[in-house]
Amino acid sequence: MTIKSEINLNSPSSEYLSHLSIDCVVFGFHENQLKVLLLESNFFEEWALPGGFVRHKETLEEAATRILQERTGVDEIFLTQFRVFSDPERKNPGFKPDSMQKAGISMENFDWLNQRFLSVGFYALIEFSKVNPQPDLYSSKCEWKNVEEVCSLMMDHNEILEAALETLRLQLRYQPIGYNLLPEKFTMPELQKLYETILGRELDRRNFQRKILSYKIVKRLPERRTGVAYKAPYLYSFDLDVYNRALTDGLSGDW
C-alpha cells in the first residue's frame, strides 16, 4: 500500500474503504530485461510497489486501473488479480506520527493509515515505451527497475513481487504473453528472449519457434529488422483474433 496523492487528507474514511488496499506489480520489457515499476518514498527511505485504496463506489478492478493510469499515463492496461495478502501483522513500521505530520497528515488520519490492511495484488503487463512514470505526492521518484536487481522493498512488497512473477511464469503454460510487453513489430529472437527472461532459463531456439508458430498467435510480416550486423531476421506481429481466443481457450504444452 503506497500513500496516494488523491487521499482525502481531511477524512480518508469518507472516501475509501477501511482495511482494504491494492498493490500493483507493473511489468515491462526493455533491452532484453524484465522491468518492474517502483516508487521511492519521500520519508520511508524505501522503494515500494504502486498502490492505493478503494473508493466506496469502486470495484477492485476500477481502483487498480485508476491507480495505474495515474502512475503510468496509460489508459488501456492488461490487469490480472493474483492474490490477497492478509498477514495479521502486515503494517509499515515506517509509519511514525512525526513523519506523517510533516507530510500534512493529521493524527486521526495517521490512525486510519496505520490500521491493518488486507491488500489485493494485481499484476499489469505494459509496453515499456508507452509508460510515463509519475510519482505520487508522497514519492520522490517513480522508475523502472530490473526485476533481478530489486533490493529490499517496503513491508511485504518483495513477497508480492515474487508472487506476481511466479503467477506470470505459470501463465506461460496455458496463455500467450507478449502483446502487452512487446512493440507492434518484433523478431522471433526478441519474443524468445521475453519468454526466457520471465522463466529464468534458456529455451531451445528451434523448439520455441516451432511451438509458437503452431499456436498461430503470430504472423510473419514481409519485412525484416534493419540495422543489425548479422542476417536481418523477419519481423512478426500478433494475430489478435487468435491471440485473444488463446487467452480465453488456453494453450497446450509447457516450456
Short mmCIF file of C-alpha atoms in Angstrom, two decimals:
data_model
loop_
_atom_site.label_atom_id
_atom_site.label_comp_id
_atom_site.label_asym_id
_atom_site.label_seq_id
_atom_site.Cartn_x
_atom_site.Cartn_y
_atom_site.Cartn_z
CA MET A 1 0.00 0.00 0.00
CA THR A 2 1.56 3.29 -1.11
CA ILE A 3 0.01 6.50 0.21
CA LYS A 4 -1.78 8.09 -2.70
CA SER A 5 -1.83 11.71 -3.76
CA GLU A 6 -5.61 11.76 -4.08
CA ILE A 7 -6.23 10.69 -0.47
CA ASN A 8 -8.71 12.97 1.24
CA LEU A 9 -6.41 14.24 3.99
CA ASN A 10 -9.33 15.59 5.99
CA SER A 11 -11.26 12.33 6.15
CA PRO A 12 -9.96 9.32 4.17
CA SER A 13 -12.63 7.06 5.70
CA SER A 14 -15.32 9.13 3.99
CA GLU A 15 -13.85 8.34 0.57
CA TYR A 16 -12.13 4.96 0.91
CA LEU A 17 -12.97 1.54 2.30
CA SER A 18 -11.20 0.76 5.56
CA HIS A 19 -8.81 -2.17 5.91
CA LEU A 20 -8.56 -2.72 2.13
CA SER A 21 -5.74 -1.66 -0.17
CA ILE A 22 -4.37 -2.55 -3.59
CA ASP A 23 -0.76 -3.21 -4.60
CA CYS A 24 0.17 -3.41 -8.26
CA VAL A 25 3.15 -5.14 -9.85
CA VAL A 26 3.75 -3.44 -13.21
CA PHE A 27 5.95 -5.46 -15.57
CA GLY A 28 7.67 -4.05 -18.64
CA PHE A 29 10.29 -5.44 -21.03
CA HIS A 30 13.20 -3.35 -22.30
CA GLU A 31 16.65 -4.17 -23.69
CA ASN A 32 16.07 -7.88 -23.07
CA GLN A 33 15.37 -7.31 -19.37
CA LEU A 34 12.17 -7.71 -17.38
CA LYS A 35 11.38 -4.47 -15.55
CA VAL A 36 9.13 -3.58 -12.63
CA LEU A 37 7.80 -0.11 -11.80
CA LEU A 38 8.68 1.15 -8.31
CA LEU A 39 8.16 4.29 -6.21
CA GLU A 40 10.69 5.79 -3.81
CA SER A 41 9.06 7.15 -0.65
CA ASN A 42 9.81 10.68 0.46
CA PHE A 43 10.11 9.75 4.12
CA PHE A 44 10.43 5.96 4.49
CA GLU A 45 13.75 5.67 2.62
CA GLU A 46 12.34 2.61 0.89
CA TRP A 47 11.07 1.67 -2.55
CA ALA A 48 7.56 0.32 -2.95
CA LEU A 49 5.10 -1.02 -5.48
CA PRO A 50 2.44 1.36 -6.82
CA GLY A 51 -0.70 1.07 -4.77
CA GLY A 52 -3.60 2.80 -3.13
CA PHE A 53 -7.08 2.44 -1.73
CA VAL A 54 -10.54 1.50 -2.99
CA ARG A 55 -13.23 4.15 -3.13
CA HIS A 56 -16.64 3.32 -1.71
CA LYS A 57 -18.28 3.05 -5.12
CA GLU A 58 -15.41 1.37 -6.99
CA THR A 59 -14.79 -2.25 -7.88
CA LEU A 60 -11.32 -3.63 -7.19
CA GLU A 61 -10.56 -3.61 -10.92
CA GLU A 62 -11.67 0.01 -11.27
CA ALA A 63 -9.47 1.05 -8.35
CA ALA A 64 -6.43 -0.80 -9.72
CA THR A 65 -6.95 0.71 -13.18
CA ARG A 66 -7.25 4.22 -11.74
CA ILE A 67 -4.11 3.80 -9.65
CA LEU A 68 -2.06 2.57 -12.59
CA GLN A 69 -3.37 5.18 -15.00
CA GLU A 70 -2.12 7.84 -12.59
CA ARG A 71 1.31 6.22 -12.24
CA THR A 72 1.87 5.27 -15.90
CA GLY A 73 -0.23 7.59 -18.06
CA VAL A 74 -1.52 4.52 -19.94
CA ASP A 75 -5.27 4.14 -20.43
CA GLU A 76 -5.57 0.55 -21.66
CA ILE A 77 -3.89 -1.74 -19.14
CA PHE A 78 -3.83 -5.55 -19.02
CA LEU A 79 -4.57 -6.35 -15.36
CA THR A 80 -4.76 -9.66 -13.54
CA GLN A 81 -5.72 -10.13 -9.89
CA PHE A 82 -3.46 -12.83 -8.48
CA ARG A 83 -3.55 -12.98 -4.67
CA VAL A 84 -4.75 -11.44 -1.41
CA PHE A 85 -2.10 -10.64 1.22
CA SER A 86 -3.57 -10.88 4.70
CA ASP A 87 -0.81 -11.33 7.27
CA PRO A 88 -2.27 -10.09 10.59
CA GLU A 89 0.97 -8.20 11.24
CA ARG A 90 1.32 -6.53 7.84
CA LYS A 91 1.88 -2.92 8.81
CA ASN A 92 4.55 -0.48 7.77
CA PRO A 93 6.99 0.07 10.67
CA GLY A 94 7.99 3.30 8.94
CA PHE A 95 4.62 4.88 9.73
CA LYS A 96 5.58 7.33 12.50
CA PRO A 97 3.44 10.19 13.82
CA ASP A 98 6.15 12.82 13.30
CA SER A 99 6.83 11.84 9.68
CA MET A 100 3.10 11.75 8.94
CA GLN A 101 2.57 15.19 10.45
CA LYS A 102 5.40 16.59 8.33
CA ALA A 103 3.55 15.23 5.30
CA GLY A 104 0.39 17.07 6.36
CA ILE A 105 -1.45 14.05 7.74
CA SER A 106 -3.35 14.50 10.99
CA MET A 107 -3.15 12.07 13.90
CA GLU A 108 -6.70 10.93 13.14
CA ASN A 109 -5.72 10.05 9.61
CA PHE A 110 -2.46 8.52 10.84
CA ASP A 111 -4.54 6.08 12.88
CA TRP A 112 -6.58 5.25 9.77
CA LEU A 113 -3.46 4.66 7.67
CA ASN A 114 -1.79 2.64 10.41
CA GLN A 115 -4.60 0.11 10.77
CA ARG A 116 -4.33 -3.42 9.42
CA PHE A 117 -4.94 -3.56 5.66
CA LEU A 118 -5.69 -6.58 3.52
CA SER A 119 -4.01 -5.97 0.18
CA VAL A 120 -5.27 -7.31 -3.13
CA GLY A 121 -2.43 -7.95 -5.56
CA PHE A 122 -2.74 -7.17 -9.26
CA TYR A 123 -0.08 -7.50 -11.91
CA ALA A 124 -0.04 -5.47 -15.11
CA LEU A 125 1.77 -6.00 -18.42
CA ILE A 126 2.57 -2.73 -20.19
CA GLU A 127 4.77 -1.90 -23.17
CA PHE A 128 7.80 -0.09 -21.78
CA SER A 129 7.83 2.74 -24.34
CA LYS A 130 4.21 3.73 -23.59
CA VAL A 131 4.77 4.41 -19.89
CA ASN A 132 5.40 7.88 -18.50
CA PRO A 133 6.26 7.11 -14.85
CA GLN A 134 4.69 9.59 -12.43
CA PRO A 135 5.44 9.69 -8.67
CA ASP A 136 2.59 10.44 -6.31
CA LEU A 137 2.52 13.26 -3.77
CA TYR A 138 4.46 11.25 -1.19
CA SER A 139 7.07 9.77 -3.53
CA SER A 140 10.17 11.42 -4.91
CA LYS A 141 10.67 9.01 -7.81
CA CYS A 142 8.77 6.55 -9.98
CA GLU A 143 11.16 4.42 -12.03
CA TRP A 144 11.62 1.15 -13.85
CA LYS A 145 13.97 -1.30 -12.12
CA ASN A 146 15.39 -4.58 -13.36
CA VAL A 147 13.49 -7.37 -11.61
CA GLU A 148 16.73 -9.21 -10.89
CA GLU A 149 18.22 -6.14 -9.19
CA VAL A 150 15.34 -5.23 -6.86
CA CYS A 151 16.55 -4.91 -3.26
CA SER A 152 14.56 -4.72 -0.03
CA LEU A 153 11.15 -3.11 -0.55
CA MET A 154 8.62 -1.65 1.87
CA MET A 155 6.59 -4.02 4.04
CA ASP A 156 5.85 -7.29 2.22
CA HIS A 157 6.30 -5.88 -1.27
CA ASN A 158 9.15 -8.28 -2.09
CA GLU A 159 6.76 -11.14 -1.35
CA ILE A 160 4.09 -9.54 -3.53
CA LEU A 161 6.58 -9.06 -6.39
CA GLU A 162 7.76 -12.67 -6.19
CA ALA A 163 4.17 -13.95 -6.11
CA ALA A 164 3.32 -11.91 -9.21
CA LEU A 165 6.38 -13.21 -11.03
CA GLU A 166 5.51 -16.80 -10.16
CA THR A 167 1.94 -16.24 -11.40
CA LEU A 168 3.31 -14.83 -14.65
CA ARG A 169 5.50 -17.91 -15.10
CA LEU A 170 2.53 -20.19 -14.54
CA GLN A 171 0.52 -18.21 -17.08
CA LEU A 172 3.10 -19.04 -19.75
CA ARG A 173 2.00 -22.67 -19.51
CA TYR A 174 -1.52 -22.05 -20.78
CA GLN A 175 -1.79 -18.48 -22.14
CA PRO A 176 0.15 -16.38 -24.64
CA ILE A 177 2.26 -13.48 -23.39
CA GLY A 178 3.85 -10.72 -25.38
CA TYR A 179 1.20 -8.47 -26.86
CA ASN A 180 1.23 -6.14 -23.86
CA LEU A 181 5.02 -6.20 -23.45
CA LEU A 182 6.48 -6.04 -26.97
CA PRO A 183 6.18 -3.36 -29.67
CA GLU A 184 3.77 -3.93 -32.54
CA LYS A 185 6.52 -5.48 -34.68
CA PHE A 186 9.16 -7.77 -33.21
CA THR A 187 11.53 -10.58 -34.16
CA MET A 188 11.27 -14.21 -33.11
CA PRO A 189 14.52 -13.91 -31.07
CA GLU A 190 13.01 -10.94 -29.21
CA LEU A 191 9.88 -12.94 -28.36
CA GLN A 192 12.01 -15.89 -27.26
CA LYS A 193 14.14 -13.62 -25.06
CA LEU A 194 10.98 -12.34 -23.37
CA TYR A 195 9.92 -15.89 -22.52
CA GLU A 196 13.43 -16.79 -21.33
CA THR A 197 13.62 -13.69 -19.14
CA ILE A 198 10.32 -14.47 -17.44
CA LEU A 199 11.13 -18.16 -17.00
CA GLY A 200 14.70 -17.50 -15.90
CA ARG A 201 16.21 -20.11 -18.23
CA GLU A 202 17.21 -20.63 -21.85
CA LEU A 203 14.92 -22.27 -24.40
CA ASP A 204 15.88 -24.20 -27.50
CA ARG A 205 15.55 -21.86 -30.47
CA ARG A 206 14.07 -24.36 -32.93
CA ASN A 207 11.62 -25.85 -30.46
CA PHE A 208 10.49 -22.41 -29.34
CA GLN A 209 9.85 -21.19 -32.86
CA ARG A 210 8.06 -24.39 -33.86
CA LYS A 211 5.76 -24.24 -30.84
CA ILE A 212 4.96 -20.53 -31.22
CA LEU A 213 4.16 -20.95 -34.91
CA SER A 214 1.98 -23.98 -34.18
CA TYR A 215 -0.20 -21.81 -31.93
CA LYS A 216 -0.77 -19.41 -34.87
CA ILE A 217 -0.76 -16.44 -32.49
CA VAL A 218 1.90 -14.64 -34.57
CA LYS A 219 2.16 -13.92 -38.26
CA ARG A 220 5.32 -13.24 -40.21
CA LEU A 221 5.49 -9.88 -41.95
CA PRO A 222 7.05 -9.23 -45.39
CA GLU A 223 9.82 -7.15 -43.84
CA ARG A 224 12.99 -7.65 -41.86
CA ARG A 225 14.72 -5.94 -38.95
CA THR A 226 17.16 -3.38 -40.33
CA GLY A 227 20.38 -2.02 -38.86
CA VAL A 228 21.70 -5.31 -37.48
CA ALA A 229 25.20 -6.69 -38.02
CA TYR A 230 24.03 -10.23 -38.74
CA LYS A 231 21.45 -11.62 -41.16
CA ALA A 232 18.34 -9.48 -40.81
CA PRO A 233 15.56 -11.52 -39.13
CA TYR A 234 11.96 -11.36 -40.22
CA LEU A 235 9.54 -9.23 -38.24
CA TYR A 236 6.38 -10.65 -36.72
CA SER A 237 3.19 -9.28 -35.24
CA PHE A 238 0.47 -10.88 -33.15
CA ASP A 239 -2.71 -12.11 -34.79
CA LEU A 240 -5.04 -10.51 -32.26
CA ASP A 241 -8.09 -12.63 -33.14
CA VAL A 242 -6.18 -15.85 -32.50
CA TYR A 243 -4.28 -14.33 -29.57
CA ASN A 244 -7.45 -13.25 -27.79
CA ARG A 245 -9.08 -16.63 -28.35
CA ALA A 246 -5.99 -18.25 -26.84
CA LEU A 247 -6.33 -16.04 -23.77
CA THR A 248 -9.81 -17.47 -23.28
CA ASP A 249 -9.39 -21.04 -24.51
CA GLY A 250 -5.82 -21.57 -23.37
CA LEU A 251 -2.78 -23.19 -24.98
CA SER A 252 -1.41 -26.69 -24.57
CA GLY A 253 2.11 -27.65 -23.58
CA ASP A 254 4.74 -26.45 -21.14
CA TRP A 255 8.00 -24.64 -21.75
#
